[in-house]
Coordinates of C-alpha atoms and ligand atoms in Angstrom, one line a residue:
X1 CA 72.3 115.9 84.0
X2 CA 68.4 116.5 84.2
X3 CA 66.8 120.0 85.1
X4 CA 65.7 118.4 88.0
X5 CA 68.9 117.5 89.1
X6 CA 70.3 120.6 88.4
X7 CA 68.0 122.0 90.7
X8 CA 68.2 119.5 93.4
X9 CA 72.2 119.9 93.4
X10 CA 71.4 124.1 93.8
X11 CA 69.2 123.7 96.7
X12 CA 71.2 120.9 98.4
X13 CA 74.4 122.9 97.7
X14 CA 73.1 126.4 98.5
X15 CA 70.2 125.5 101.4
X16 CA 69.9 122.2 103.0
X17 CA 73.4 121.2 103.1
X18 CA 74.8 124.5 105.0
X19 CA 71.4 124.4 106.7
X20 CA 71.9 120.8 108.3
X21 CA 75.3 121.3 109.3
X22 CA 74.3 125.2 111.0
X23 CA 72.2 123.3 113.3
X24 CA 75.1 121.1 114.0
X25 CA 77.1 124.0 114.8
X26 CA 79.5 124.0 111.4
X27 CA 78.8 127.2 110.8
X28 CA 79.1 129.5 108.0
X29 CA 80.3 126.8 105.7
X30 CA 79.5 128.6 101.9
X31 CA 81.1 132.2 103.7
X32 CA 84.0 130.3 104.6
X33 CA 84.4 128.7 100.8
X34 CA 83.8 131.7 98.9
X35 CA 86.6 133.6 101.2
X36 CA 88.6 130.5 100.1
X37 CA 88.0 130.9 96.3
X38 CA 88.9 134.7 96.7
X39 CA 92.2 134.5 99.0
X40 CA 93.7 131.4 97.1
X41 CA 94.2 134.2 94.5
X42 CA 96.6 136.5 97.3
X43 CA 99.9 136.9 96.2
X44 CA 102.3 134.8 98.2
X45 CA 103.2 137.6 100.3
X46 CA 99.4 138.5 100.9
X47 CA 98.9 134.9 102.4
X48 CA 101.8 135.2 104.5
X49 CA 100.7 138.7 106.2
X50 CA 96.9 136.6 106.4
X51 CA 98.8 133.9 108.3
X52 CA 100.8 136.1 110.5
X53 CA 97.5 138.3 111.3
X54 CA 95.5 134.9 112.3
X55 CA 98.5 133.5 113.8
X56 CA 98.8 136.4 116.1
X57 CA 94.8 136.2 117.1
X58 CA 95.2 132.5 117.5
X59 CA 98.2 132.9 120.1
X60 CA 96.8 135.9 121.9
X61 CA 93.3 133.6 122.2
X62 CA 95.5 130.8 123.5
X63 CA 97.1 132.7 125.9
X64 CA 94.2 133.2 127.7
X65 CA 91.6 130.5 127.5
X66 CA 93.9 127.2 126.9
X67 CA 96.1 126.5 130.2
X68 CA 98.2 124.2 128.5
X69 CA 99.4 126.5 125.9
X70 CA 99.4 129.6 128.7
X71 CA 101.7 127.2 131.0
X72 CA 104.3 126.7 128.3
X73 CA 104.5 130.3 126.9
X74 CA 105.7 131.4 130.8
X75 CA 107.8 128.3 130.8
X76 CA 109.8 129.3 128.3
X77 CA 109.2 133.4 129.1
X78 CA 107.4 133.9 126.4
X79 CA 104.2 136.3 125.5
X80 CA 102.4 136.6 122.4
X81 CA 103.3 139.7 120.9
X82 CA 107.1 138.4 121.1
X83 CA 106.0 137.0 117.8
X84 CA 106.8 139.4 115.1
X85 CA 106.8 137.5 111.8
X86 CA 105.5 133.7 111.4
X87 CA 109.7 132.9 111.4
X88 CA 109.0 133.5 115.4
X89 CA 106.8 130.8 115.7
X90 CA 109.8 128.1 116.3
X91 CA 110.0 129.8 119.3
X92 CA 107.0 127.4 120.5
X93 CA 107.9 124.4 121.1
X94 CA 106.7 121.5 118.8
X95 CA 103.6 119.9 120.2
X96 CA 103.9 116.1 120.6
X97 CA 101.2 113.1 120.3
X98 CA 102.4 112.4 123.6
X99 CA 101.3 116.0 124.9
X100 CA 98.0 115.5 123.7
X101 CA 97.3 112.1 125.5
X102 CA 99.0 113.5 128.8
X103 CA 97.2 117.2 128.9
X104 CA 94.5 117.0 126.8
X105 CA 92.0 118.5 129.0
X106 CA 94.2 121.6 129.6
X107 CA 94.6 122.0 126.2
X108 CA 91.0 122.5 126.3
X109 CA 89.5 126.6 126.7
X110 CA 88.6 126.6 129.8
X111 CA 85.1 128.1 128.9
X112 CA 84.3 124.2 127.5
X113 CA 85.9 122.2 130.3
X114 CA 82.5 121.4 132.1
X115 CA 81.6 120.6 128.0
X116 CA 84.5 118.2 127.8
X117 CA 83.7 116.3 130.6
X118 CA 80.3 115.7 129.2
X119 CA 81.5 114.8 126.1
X120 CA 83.8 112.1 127.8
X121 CA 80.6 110.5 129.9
X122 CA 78.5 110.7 126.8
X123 CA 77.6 107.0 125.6
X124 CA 77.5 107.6 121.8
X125 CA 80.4 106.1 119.5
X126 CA 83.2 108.8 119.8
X127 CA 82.6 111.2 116.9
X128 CA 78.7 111.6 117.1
X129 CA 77.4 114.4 118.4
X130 CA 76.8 114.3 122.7
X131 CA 72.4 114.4 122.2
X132 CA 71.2 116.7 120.2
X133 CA 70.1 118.8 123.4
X134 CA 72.8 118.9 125.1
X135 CA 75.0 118.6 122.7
X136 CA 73.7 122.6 121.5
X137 CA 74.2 123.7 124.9
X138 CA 77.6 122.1 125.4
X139 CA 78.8 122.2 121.1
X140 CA 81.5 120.0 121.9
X141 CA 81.8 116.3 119.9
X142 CA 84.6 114.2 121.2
X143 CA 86.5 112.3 118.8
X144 CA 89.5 109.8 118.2
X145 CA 92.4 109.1 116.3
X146 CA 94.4 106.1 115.7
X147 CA 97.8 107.0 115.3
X148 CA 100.8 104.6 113.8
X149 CA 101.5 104.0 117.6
X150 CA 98.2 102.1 118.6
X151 CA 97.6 104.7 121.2
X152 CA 94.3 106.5 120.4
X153 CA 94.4 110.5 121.0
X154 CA 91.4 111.9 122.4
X155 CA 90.0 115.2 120.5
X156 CA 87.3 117.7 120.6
X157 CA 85.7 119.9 118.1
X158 CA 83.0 122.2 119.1
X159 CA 82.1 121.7 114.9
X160 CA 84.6 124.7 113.6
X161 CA 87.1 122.2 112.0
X162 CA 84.5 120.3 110.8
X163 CA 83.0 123.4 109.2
X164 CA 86.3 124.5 107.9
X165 CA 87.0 120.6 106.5
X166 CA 83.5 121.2 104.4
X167 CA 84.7 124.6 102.9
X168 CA 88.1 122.9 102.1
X169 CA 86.8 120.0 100.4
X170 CA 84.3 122.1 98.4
X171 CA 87.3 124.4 96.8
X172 CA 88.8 120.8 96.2
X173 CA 85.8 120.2 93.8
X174 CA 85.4 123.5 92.4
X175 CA 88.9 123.0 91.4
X176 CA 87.7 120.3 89.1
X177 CA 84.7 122.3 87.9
X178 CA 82.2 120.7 90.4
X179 CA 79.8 123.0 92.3
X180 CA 78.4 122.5 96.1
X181 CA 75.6 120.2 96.1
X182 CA 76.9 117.6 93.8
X183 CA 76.2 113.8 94.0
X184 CA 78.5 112.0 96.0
X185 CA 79.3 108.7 97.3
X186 CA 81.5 108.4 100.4
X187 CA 83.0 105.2 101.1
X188 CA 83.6 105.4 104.9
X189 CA 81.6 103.5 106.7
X190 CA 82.9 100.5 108.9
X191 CA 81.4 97.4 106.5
X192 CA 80.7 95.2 110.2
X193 CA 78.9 98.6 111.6
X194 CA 77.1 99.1 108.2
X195 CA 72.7 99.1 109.4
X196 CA 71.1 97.6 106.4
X197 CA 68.7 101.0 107.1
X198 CA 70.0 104.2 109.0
X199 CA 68.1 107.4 109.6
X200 CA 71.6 109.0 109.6
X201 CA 71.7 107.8 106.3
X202 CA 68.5 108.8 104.6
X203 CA 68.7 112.1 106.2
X204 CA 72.2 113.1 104.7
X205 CA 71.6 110.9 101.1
X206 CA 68.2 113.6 101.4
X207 CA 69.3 116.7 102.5
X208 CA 73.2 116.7 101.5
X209 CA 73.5 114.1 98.0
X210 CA 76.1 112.0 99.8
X211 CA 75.5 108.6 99.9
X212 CA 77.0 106.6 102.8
X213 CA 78.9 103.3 102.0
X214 CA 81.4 101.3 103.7
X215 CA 84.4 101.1 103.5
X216 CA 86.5 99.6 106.2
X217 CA 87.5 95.7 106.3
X218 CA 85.6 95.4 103.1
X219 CA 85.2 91.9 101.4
X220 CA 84.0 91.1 98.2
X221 CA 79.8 91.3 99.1
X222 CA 80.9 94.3 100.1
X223 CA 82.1 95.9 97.4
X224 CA 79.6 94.1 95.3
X225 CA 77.0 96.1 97.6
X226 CA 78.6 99.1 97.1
X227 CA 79.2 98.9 93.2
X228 CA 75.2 98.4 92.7
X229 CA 74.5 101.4 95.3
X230 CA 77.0 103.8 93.3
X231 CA 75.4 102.7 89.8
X232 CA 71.6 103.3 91.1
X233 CA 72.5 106.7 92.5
X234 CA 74.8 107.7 90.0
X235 CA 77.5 110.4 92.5
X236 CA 78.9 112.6 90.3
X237 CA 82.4 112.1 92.7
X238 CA 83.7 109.0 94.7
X239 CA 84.9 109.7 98.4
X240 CA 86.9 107.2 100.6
X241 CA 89.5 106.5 102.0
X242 CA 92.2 105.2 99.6
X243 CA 92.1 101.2 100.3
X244 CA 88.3 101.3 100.1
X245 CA 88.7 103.0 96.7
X246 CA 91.6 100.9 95.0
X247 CA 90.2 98.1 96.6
X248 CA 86.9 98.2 94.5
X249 CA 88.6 99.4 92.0
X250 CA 90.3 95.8 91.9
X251 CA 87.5 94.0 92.7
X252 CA 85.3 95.6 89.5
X253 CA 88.6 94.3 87.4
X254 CA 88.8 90.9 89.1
X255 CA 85.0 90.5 88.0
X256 CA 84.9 92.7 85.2
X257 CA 82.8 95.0 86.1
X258 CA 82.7 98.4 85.2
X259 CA 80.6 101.6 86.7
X260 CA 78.0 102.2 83.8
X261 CA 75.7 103.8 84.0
X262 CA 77.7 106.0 86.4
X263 CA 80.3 108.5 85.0
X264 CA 81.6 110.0 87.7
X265 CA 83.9 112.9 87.4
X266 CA 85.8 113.0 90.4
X267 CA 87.5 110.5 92.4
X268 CA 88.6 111.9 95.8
X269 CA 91.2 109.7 98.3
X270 CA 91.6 110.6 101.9
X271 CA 93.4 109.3 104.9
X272 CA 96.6 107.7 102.9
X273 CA 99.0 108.9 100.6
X274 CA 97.7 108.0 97.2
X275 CA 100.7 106.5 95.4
X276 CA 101.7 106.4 91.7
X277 CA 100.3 102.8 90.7
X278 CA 97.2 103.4 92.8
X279 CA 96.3 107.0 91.1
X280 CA 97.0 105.1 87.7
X281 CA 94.6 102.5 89.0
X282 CA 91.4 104.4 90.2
X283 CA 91.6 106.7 86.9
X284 CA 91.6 103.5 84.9
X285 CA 88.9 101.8 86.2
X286 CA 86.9 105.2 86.8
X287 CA 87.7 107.1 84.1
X288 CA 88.2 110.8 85.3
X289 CA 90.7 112.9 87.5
X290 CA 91.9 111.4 91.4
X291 CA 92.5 113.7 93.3
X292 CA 93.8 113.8 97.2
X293 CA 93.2 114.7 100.4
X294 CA 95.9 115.1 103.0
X295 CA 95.8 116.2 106.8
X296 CA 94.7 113.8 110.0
X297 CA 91.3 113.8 112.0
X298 CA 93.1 116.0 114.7
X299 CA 93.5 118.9 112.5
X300 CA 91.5 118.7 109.3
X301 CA 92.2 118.8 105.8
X302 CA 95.7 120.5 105.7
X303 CA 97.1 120.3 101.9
X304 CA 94.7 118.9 98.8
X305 CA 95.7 118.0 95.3
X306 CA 95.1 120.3 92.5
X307 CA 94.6 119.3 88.9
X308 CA 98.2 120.3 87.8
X309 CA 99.9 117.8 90.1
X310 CA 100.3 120.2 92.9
X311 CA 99.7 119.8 96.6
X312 CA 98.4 123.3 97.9
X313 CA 98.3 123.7 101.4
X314 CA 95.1 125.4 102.5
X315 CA 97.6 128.1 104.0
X316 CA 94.7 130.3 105.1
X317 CA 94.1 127.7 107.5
X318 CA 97.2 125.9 108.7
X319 CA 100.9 126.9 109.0
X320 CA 103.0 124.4 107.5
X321 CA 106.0 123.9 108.6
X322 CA 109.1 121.0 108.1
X323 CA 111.0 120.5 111.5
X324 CA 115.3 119.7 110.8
X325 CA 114.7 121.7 107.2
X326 CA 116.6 125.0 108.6
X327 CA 120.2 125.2 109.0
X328 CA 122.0 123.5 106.4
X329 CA 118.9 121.4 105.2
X330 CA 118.0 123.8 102.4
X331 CA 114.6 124.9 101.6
X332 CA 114.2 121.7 99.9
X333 CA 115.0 118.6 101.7
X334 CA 112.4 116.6 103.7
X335 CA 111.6 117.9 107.2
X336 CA 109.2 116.3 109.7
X337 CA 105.5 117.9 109.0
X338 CA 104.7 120.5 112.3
X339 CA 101.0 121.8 111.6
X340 CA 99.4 125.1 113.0
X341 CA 95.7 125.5 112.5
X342 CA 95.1 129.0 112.5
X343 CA 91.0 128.9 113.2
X344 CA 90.3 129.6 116.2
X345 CA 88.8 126.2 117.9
X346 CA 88.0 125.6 121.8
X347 CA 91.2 122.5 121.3
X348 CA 93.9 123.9 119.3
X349 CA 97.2 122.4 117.9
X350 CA 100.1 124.7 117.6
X351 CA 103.2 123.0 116.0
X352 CA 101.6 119.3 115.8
X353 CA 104.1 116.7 115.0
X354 CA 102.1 114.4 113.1
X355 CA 104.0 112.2 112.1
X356 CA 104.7 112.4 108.4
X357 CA 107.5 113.2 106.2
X358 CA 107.3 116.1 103.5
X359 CA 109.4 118.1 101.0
X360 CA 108.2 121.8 100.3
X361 CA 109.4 122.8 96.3
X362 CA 109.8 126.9 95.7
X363 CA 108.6 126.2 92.1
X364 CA 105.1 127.9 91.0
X365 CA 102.1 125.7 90.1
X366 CA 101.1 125.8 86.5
X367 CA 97.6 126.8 88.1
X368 CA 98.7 130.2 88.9
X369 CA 97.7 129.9 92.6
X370 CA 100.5 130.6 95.4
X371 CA 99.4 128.6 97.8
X372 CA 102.8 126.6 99.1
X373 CA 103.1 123.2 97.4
X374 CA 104.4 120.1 99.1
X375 CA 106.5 118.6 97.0
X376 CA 105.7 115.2 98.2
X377 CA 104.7 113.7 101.5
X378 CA 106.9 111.0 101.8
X379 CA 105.1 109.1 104.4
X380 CA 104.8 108.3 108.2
X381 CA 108.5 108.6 109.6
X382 CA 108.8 104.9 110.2
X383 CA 107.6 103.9 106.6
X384 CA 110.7 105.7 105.2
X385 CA 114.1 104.1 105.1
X386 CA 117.4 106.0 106.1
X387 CA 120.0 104.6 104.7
X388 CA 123.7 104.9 105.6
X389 CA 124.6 108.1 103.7
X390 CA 121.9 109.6 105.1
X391 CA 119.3 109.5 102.1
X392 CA 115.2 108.7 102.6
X393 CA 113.6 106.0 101.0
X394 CA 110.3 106.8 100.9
X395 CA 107.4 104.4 100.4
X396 CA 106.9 105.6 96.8
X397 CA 109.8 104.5 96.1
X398 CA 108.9 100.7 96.5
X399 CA 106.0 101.1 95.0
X400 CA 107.4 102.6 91.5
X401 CA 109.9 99.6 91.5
X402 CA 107.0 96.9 92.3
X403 CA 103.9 98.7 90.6
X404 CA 104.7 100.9 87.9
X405 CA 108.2 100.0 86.5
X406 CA 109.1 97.5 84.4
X407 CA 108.6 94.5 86.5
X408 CA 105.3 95.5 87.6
X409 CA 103.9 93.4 84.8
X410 CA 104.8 90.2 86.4
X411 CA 103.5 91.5 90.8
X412 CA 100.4 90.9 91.7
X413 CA 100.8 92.9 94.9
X414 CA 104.0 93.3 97.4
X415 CA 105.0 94.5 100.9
X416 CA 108.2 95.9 102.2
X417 CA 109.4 95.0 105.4
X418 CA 112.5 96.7 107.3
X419 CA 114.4 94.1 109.4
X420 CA 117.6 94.7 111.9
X421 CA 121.0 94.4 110.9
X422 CA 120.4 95.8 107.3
X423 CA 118.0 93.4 105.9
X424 CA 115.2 94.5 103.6
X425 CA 112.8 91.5 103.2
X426 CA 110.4 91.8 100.0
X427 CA 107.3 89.6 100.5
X428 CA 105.9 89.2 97.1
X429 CA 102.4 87.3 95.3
X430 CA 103.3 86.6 91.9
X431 CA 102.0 86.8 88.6
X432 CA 102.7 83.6 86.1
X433 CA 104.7 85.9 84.7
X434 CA 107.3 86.3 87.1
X435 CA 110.4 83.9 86.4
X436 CA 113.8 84.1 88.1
X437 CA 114.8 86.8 85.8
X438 CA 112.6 89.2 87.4
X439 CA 113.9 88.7 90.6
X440 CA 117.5 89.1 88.9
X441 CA 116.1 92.3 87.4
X442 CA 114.8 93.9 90.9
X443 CA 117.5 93.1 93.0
X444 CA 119.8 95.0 90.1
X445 CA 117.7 97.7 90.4
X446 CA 118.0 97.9 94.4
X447 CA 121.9 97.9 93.9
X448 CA 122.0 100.7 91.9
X449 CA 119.9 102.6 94.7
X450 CA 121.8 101.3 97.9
X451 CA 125.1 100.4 99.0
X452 CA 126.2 96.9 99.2
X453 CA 125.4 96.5 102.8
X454 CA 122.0 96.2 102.5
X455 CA 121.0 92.3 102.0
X456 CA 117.8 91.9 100.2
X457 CA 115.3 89.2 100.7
X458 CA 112.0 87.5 98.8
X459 CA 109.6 85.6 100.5
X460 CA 107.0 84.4 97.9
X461 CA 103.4 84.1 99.6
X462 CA 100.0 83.8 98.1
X463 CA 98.1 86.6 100.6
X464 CA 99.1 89.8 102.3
X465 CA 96.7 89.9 104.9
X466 CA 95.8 93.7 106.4
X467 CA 96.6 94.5 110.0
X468 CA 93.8 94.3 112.7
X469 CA 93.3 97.8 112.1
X470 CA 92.2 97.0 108.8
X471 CA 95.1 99.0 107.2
X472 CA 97.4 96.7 104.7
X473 CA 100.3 99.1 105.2
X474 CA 103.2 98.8 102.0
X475 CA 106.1 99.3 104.4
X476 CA 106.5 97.2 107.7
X477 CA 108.9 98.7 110.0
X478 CA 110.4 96.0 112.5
X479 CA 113.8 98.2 113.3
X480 CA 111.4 101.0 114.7
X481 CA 113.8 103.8 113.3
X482 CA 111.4 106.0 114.3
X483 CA 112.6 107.1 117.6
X484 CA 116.0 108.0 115.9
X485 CA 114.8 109.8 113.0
X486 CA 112.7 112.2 115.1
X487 CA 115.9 112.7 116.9
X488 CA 118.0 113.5 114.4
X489 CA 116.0 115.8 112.4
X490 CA 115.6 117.5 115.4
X491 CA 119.3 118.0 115.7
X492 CA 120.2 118.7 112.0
Ligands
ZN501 ZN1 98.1 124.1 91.5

């Protein structure tokens, strides 16, 4: 890297990028990451009292400002100081997607309602800022997620998570050496949305060293676009989601391309699990570390992947915790993911059932930090499989049999689909490779795994197109087991 460079990434990293986003009201972004560098370093039970103390501030604040949460504390005779040690908090009941959609504007402080409603009538694309005028005298950005269900939930952020989303993401990189203000390019954008010139764009390629690209139903001129814009501005770390990034990495193999002169150093996914064969993919093709993001759009980043393996939770932030784990489940089987954010934000969500599968592990981190681990996030609860003797198959597990074992040599790319009455049906594009003994070989491999009443399928197809949502999911769920998994973790 050049001395002028170097100096650009200081003043973007120490000036212009917290600068940009104060006005934006993200506030105190380099405060909140230095606090993060220095508490990651608490012993476990120093983290724990942090929770508890900004636990207890959050609930008190709730109590009074957030109707919603006020109505359900008296419901169930309940005030904040009830809550002794963060064990209390299952006194709360779990907050559903469906609570959100019904009472989202009591869930709001009331202080913003009037801010709300103005963020609602706003015409800009849900996520944008309501005018930049108004938008400092109301500080409230309305948003939306997409969840598994089709049902989008409506969310607002007065630029607080945001904030504390920057400060997470910048420990992230500084755990792989890379300082604030570092070259990156962000593949996000939708590629049908995509301006060939954005002000947006200039402003924050200018002022913060990300470069914008897209990265939603993407097709091959698109990542041809995007593989030219990378090597001109030469990011230092690749951002996107994880089929954006696995899917150019493809692409660059299918045409044999590679990245020169760009050496990036850091390849960051968000927004899906990352699994085995695709990590082994993207550090291939890129040549450095992958690392991962995990949390939703409601919340923020909750958990992120170190360089020894590990998934920390930003536990300063969020309260993890894994619903059916208690009583008999061990400390170590898979629970149903309940998140508390613990910053205090005019919308907060206390106990969100997001949807996702995870497995804690007691074990220490080789990179001496105590943040908790997650063991693995299994998935969204529908893309894991119960099977008869109560076991979950996870979509990991698919992929290791189809990507990275064995037979992986002779599958171009597969999908998993979950039918009634036991059937598992495994749609399949083959390599020439694959003969009849591969097949043979899998479905050995899936009786060793399952009992006999499972009846395994292969449909041979040339394409696996994505959903309309642009997702190409691994697992297809047409038993919806959903609805009884939730209910018996609950009652475990
Ligand atoms: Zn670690």
């Amino acid at each position: 890297m050049s001395f002028v460079e170097d100096i650009d990434q200081f003043l973007v990293g120490r000036a212009s990028f917290p600068a940009v986003n104060y006005f934006l009201n993200r506030k105190n972004i380099l405060g909140r990451y230095r606090k993060l560098l220095a508490s990651e370093w608490y012993s476990k039970e120093a983290l724990r009292e942090l929770q508890f103390q900004k636990l207890l501030a959050t609930l008190r604040h709730v109590y009074v400002w957030n109707p919603f949460y006020a109505k359900r504390f008296k419901e169930i005779g309940l005030v904040p100081d009830d809550i002794k040690s963060l064990e209390d908090l299952r006194h709360i009941p779990p907050l559903s997607r469906k609570d959100v959609i019904n009472h989202r504007l009591e869930m709001v402080d009331v202080r913003y309602r009037d801010s709300a409603l103005a963020a609602d009538r706003a015409p800009q694309h849900p996520g944008l800022p309501v005018l930049f005028g108004r938008f400092r005298r109301h500080k409230l950005v309305r948003n939306t997620s997409t969840g598994s269900t089709g049902t989008p939930t409506v969310f607002y952020d007065d630029g607080s998570t945001t904030a504390l989303n920057w400060a997470h993401e910048l420990r992230l990189k500084r755990w792989f050496g890379l300082p604030p203000g570092v070259r990156e390019a962000r593949m996000t954008g939708v590629s049908t949305l995509y301006p060939a010139k954005s002000l947006r764009r200039t402003i924050r390629k200018m002022y913060w060293n990300q470069m914008i690209l897209p990265g939603i139903f993407m097709s091959d001129d698109d990542y041809e676009f995007s593989l030219q814009s990378i090597r001109k501005f030469r990011p230092r770390v690749l951002w996107g989601c994880t089929l954006a990034l696995t899917g150019l990495a493809r692409y660059m193999q299918r045409v044999n391309k590679n990245i020169a002169p760009c050496t990036p150093e850091l390849v960051i996914s968000w927004a899906a699990p990352l699994y085995e064969h695709e990590k082994n993919l993207l550090t291939e093709v890129f040549d450095c570390p992958v690392t991962n993001l995990y949390g939703s759009r409601e919340v923020g980043h909750i958990a992120i992947l170190c360089p020894h393996g590990s998934m920390h939770v930003n536990q300063e932030n969020y309260i993890v915790e894994l619903e059916g784990m208690g009583a008999g489940g061990g400390k170590t089987s898979p629970g149903n993911i309940l998140v508390t954010q613990l910053n205090a934000s005019p919308m907060p969500f206390l106990r969100y059932r997001i949807g996702d599968l995870a497995e804690f592990t007691e074990e220490a981190c080789s990179c001496g930090r105590s943040l908790s681990v997650l063991k693995r996030v299994l998935g969204r609860i529908g893309d894991v499989f119960k099977t008869k003797d109560g076991r979950m198959i996870e979509p990991g597990f698919w992929c290791h049999a189809f990507m990275v074992g064995r037979q992986s040599q002779d599958v171009e790319k597969f999908q998993v689909v979950y039918q009634p009455d036991d059937k598992i049906l495994f749609r399949v594009i083959r390599k020439a490779s694959y003969s009849a003994q591969t097949e043979a070989d899998l479905r050995s491999l899936m009786e060793t795994h399952f009992q006999s009443d499972i009846k395994f399928d292969f449909e041979y197809v040339h394409d696996i197109k994505p959903q309309p949502s642009g997702k190409c999911p691994i697992v297809v769920n047409e038993i919806e087991q959903k609805e009884e998994l939730v209910l018996m973790l609950q009652s475990r």
